[in-house]
GROMACS .gro file of C-alpha atoms in nm:
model
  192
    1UNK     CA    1 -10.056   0.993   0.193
    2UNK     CA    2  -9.912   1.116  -0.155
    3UNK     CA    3  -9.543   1.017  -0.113
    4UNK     CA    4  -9.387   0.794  -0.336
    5UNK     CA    5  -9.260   0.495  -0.160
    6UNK     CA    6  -8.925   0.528  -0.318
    7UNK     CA    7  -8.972   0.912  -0.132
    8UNK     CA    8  -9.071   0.728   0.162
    9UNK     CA    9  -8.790   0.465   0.191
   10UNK     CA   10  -8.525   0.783   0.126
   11UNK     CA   11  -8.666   0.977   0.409
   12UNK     CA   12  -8.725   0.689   0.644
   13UNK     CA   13  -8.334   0.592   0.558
   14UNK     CA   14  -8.148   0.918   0.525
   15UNK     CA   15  -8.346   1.246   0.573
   16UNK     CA   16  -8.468   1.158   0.879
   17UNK     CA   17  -8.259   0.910   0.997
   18UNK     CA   18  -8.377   0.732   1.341
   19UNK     CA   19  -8.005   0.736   1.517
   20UNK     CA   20  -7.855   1.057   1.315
   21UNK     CA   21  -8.183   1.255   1.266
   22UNK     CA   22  -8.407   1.163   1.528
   23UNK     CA   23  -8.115   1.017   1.797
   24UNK     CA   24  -8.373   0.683   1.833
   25UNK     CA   25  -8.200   0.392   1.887
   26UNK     CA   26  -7.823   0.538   2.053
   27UNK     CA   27  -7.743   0.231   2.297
   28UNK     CA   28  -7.708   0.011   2.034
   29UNK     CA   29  -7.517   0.275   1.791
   30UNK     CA   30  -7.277   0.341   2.076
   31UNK     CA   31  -7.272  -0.015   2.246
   32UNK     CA   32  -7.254  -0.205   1.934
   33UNK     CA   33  -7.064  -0.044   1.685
   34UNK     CA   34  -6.707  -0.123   1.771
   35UNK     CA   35  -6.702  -0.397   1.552
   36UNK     CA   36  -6.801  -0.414   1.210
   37UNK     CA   37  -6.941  -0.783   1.165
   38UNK     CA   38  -7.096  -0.726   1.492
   39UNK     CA   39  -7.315  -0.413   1.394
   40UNK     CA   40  -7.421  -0.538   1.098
   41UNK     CA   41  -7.564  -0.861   1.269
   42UNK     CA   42  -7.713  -0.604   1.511
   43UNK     CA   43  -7.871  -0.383   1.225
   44UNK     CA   44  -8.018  -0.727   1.038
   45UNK     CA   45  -8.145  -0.775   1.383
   46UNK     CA   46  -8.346  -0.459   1.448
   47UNK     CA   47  -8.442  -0.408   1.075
   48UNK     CA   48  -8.645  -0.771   1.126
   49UNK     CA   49  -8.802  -0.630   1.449
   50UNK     CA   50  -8.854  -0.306   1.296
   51UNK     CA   51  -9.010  -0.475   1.006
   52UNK     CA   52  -9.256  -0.697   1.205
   53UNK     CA   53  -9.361  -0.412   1.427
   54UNK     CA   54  -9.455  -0.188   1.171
   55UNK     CA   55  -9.673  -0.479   1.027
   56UNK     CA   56  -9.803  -0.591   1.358
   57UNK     CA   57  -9.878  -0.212   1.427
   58UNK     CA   58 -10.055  -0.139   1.104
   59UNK     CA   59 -10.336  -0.423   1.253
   60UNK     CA   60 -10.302  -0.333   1.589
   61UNK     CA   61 -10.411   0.043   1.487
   62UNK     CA   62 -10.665  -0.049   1.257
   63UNK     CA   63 -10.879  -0.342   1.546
   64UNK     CA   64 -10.787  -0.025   1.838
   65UNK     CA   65 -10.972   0.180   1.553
   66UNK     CA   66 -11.297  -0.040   1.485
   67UNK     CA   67 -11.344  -0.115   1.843
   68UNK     CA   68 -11.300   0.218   1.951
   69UNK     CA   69 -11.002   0.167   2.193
   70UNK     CA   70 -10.697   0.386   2.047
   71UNK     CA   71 -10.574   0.454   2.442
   72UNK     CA   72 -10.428   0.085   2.400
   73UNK     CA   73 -10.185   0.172   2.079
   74UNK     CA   74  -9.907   0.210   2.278
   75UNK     CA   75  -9.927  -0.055   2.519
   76UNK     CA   76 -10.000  -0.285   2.262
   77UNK     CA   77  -9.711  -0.190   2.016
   78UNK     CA   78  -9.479  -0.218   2.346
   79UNK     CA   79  -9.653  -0.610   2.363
   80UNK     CA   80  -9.575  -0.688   2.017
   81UNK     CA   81  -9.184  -0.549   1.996
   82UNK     CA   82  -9.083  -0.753   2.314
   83UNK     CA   83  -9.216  -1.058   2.162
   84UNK     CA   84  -9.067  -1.057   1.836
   85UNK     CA   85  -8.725  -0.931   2.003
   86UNK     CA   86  -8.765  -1.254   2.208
   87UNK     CA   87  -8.847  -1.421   1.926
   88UNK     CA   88  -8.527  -1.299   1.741
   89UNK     CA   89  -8.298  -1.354   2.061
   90UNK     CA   90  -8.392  -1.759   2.101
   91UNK     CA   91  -8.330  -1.777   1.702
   92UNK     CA   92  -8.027  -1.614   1.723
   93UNK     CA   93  -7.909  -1.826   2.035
   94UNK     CA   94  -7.991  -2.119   1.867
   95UNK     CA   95  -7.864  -2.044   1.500
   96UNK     CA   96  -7.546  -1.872   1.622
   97UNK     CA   97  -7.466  -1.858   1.940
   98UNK     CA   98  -7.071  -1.693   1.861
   99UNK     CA   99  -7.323  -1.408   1.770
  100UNK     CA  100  -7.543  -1.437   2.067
  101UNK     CA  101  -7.261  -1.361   2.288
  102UNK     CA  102  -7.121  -1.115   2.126
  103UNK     CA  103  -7.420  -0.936   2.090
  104UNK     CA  104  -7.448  -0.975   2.456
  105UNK     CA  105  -7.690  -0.780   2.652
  106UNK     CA  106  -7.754  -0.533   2.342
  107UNK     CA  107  -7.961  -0.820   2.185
  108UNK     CA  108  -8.250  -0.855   2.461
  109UNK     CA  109  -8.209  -0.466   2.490
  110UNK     CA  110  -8.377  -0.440   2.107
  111UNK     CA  111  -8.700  -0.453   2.341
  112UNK     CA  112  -8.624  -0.105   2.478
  113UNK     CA  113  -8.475   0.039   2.146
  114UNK     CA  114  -8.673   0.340   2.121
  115UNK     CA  115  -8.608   0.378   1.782
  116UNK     CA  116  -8.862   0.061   1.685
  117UNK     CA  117  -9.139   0.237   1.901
  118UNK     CA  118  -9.089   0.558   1.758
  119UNK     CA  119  -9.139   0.392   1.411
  120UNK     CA  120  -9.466   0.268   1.520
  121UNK     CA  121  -9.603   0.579   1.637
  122UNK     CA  122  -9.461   0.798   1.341
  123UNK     CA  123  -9.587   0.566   1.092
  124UNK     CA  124  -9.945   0.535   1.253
  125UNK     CA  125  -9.937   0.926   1.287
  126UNK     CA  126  -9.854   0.975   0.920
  127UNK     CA  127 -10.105   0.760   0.839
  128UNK     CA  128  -9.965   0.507   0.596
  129UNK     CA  129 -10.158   0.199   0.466
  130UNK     CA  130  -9.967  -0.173   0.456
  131UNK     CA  131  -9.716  -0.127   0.173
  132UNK     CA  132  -9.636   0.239   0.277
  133UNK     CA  133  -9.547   0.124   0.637
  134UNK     CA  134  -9.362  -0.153   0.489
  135UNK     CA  135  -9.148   0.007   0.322
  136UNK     CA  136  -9.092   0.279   0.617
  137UNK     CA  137  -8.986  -0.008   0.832
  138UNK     CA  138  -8.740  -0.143   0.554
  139UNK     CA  139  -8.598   0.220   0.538
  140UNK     CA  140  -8.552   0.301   0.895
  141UNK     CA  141  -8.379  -0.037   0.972
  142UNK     CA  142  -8.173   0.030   0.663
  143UNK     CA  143  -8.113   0.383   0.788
  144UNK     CA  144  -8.022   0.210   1.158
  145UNK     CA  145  -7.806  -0.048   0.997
  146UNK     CA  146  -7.629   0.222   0.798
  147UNK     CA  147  -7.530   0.418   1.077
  148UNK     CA  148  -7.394   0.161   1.247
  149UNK     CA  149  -7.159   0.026   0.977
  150UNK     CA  150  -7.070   0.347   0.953
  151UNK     CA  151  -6.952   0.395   1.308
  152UNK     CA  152  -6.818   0.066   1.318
  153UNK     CA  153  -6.588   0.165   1.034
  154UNK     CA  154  -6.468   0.403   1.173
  155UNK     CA  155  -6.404   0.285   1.515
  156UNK     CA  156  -6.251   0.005   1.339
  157UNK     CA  157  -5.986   0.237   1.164
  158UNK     CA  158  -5.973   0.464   1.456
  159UNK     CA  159  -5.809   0.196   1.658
  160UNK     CA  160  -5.512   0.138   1.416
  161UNK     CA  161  -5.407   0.496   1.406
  162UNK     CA  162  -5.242   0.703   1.683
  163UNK     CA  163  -5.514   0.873   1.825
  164UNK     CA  164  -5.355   1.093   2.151
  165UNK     CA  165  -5.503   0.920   2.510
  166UNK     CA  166  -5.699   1.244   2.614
  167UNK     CA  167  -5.961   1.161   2.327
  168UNK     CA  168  -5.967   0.783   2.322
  169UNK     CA  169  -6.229   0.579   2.398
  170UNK     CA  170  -6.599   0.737   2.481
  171UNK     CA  171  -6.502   1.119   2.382
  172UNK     CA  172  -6.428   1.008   2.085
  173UNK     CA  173  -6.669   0.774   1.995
  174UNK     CA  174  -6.921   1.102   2.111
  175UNK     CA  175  -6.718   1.282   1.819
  176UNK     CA  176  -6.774   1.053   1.571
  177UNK     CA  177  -7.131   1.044   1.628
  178UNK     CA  178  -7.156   1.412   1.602
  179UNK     CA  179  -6.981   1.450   1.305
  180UNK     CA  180  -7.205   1.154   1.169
  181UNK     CA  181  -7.489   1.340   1.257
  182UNK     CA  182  -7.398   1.684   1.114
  183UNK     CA  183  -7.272   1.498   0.764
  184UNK     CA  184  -7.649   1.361   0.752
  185UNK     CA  185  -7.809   1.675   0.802
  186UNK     CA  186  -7.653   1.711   0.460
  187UNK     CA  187  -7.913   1.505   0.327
  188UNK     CA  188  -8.226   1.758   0.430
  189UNK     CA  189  -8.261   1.893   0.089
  190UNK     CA  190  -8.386   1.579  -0.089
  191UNK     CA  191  -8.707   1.639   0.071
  192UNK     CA  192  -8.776   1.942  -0.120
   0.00000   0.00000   0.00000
């Protein structure tokens, strides 16, 4: 690959953003971002696990490669993201468990974000070596972790004004998310 990594880390982040780009990833944006604290512990969370699968799936790829057995990329990237979220949950539980519950059932769910398998598979497709899919990883879950501080904020604020009852609650939170969305697509030129 010829892109920079700086290139890389700004397209993994903001051009092509897993929740506002791709939509990768919107349980957690929607189910965890009514607090602010709270999303931010979530985004540290899946940046780590985004982060070790891209690493774990740079090897995985390259032994399914020598010994000839590619069919078993995606099985085995599903192997290694529900161990390290597991890994993440009992560290969290033990560490902090105030976090752990409020986290709740979004924590064990990291297993199922689709936006940490979709990071695999783009990365392997594009074809980047160690430090390249390093610093994807670091720019996705810093993409994933913006977004939700970004929602949170807003939610946050949203509940002290007087918002009327028709679009309280989900519709709005739907809103927000659009507009998020459409305000990213903003970002589409930097890739030249």
């Amino acid at each position: 690959m010829n892109d920079s990594l700086w290139f890389i880390f700004i397209n993994a982040s903001l051009i092509n953003n897993f929740v506002l780009a791709y939509f990768l990833g919107i349980c957690p944006f929607l189910g965890v971002s009514g607090k602010l604290e709270t999303a931010t512990r979530m985004g540290g969370a899946v940046t780590f696990v985004m982060i070790i699968a891209s690493m774990s799936a740079y090897g995985i790829n390259a032994l399914l490669i020598a010994i000839n057995a590619p069919f078993l990329q995606l099985i085995s990237y599903i192997v290694v993201i529900a161990s390290t979220v597991q890994l993440v949950e009992m560290f969290i539980k033990k560490m902090s468990p105030a976090l752990f519950r409020a986290l709740g059932i979004f924590l064990p769910l990291i297993t199922t974000n689709c936006a940490i398998l979709g990071l695999a598979l783009f990365q392997t497709n594009k074809g980047y070596g160690f430090l390249e899919s390093f610093v994807y990883a670091l720019g996705a879950g810093a993409g994933f972790t913006l977004a939700l501080i970004l929602m949170a904020g807003l939610r946050e604020q949203l509940d002290l004004a007087d918002v009327p009852n028709v679009a309280k609650g989900t519709a709005l939170t739907l809103l927000i998310a659009g507009i998020l969305s459409l305000s990213f697509m903003g970002f589409a030129g930097l890739g030249g």
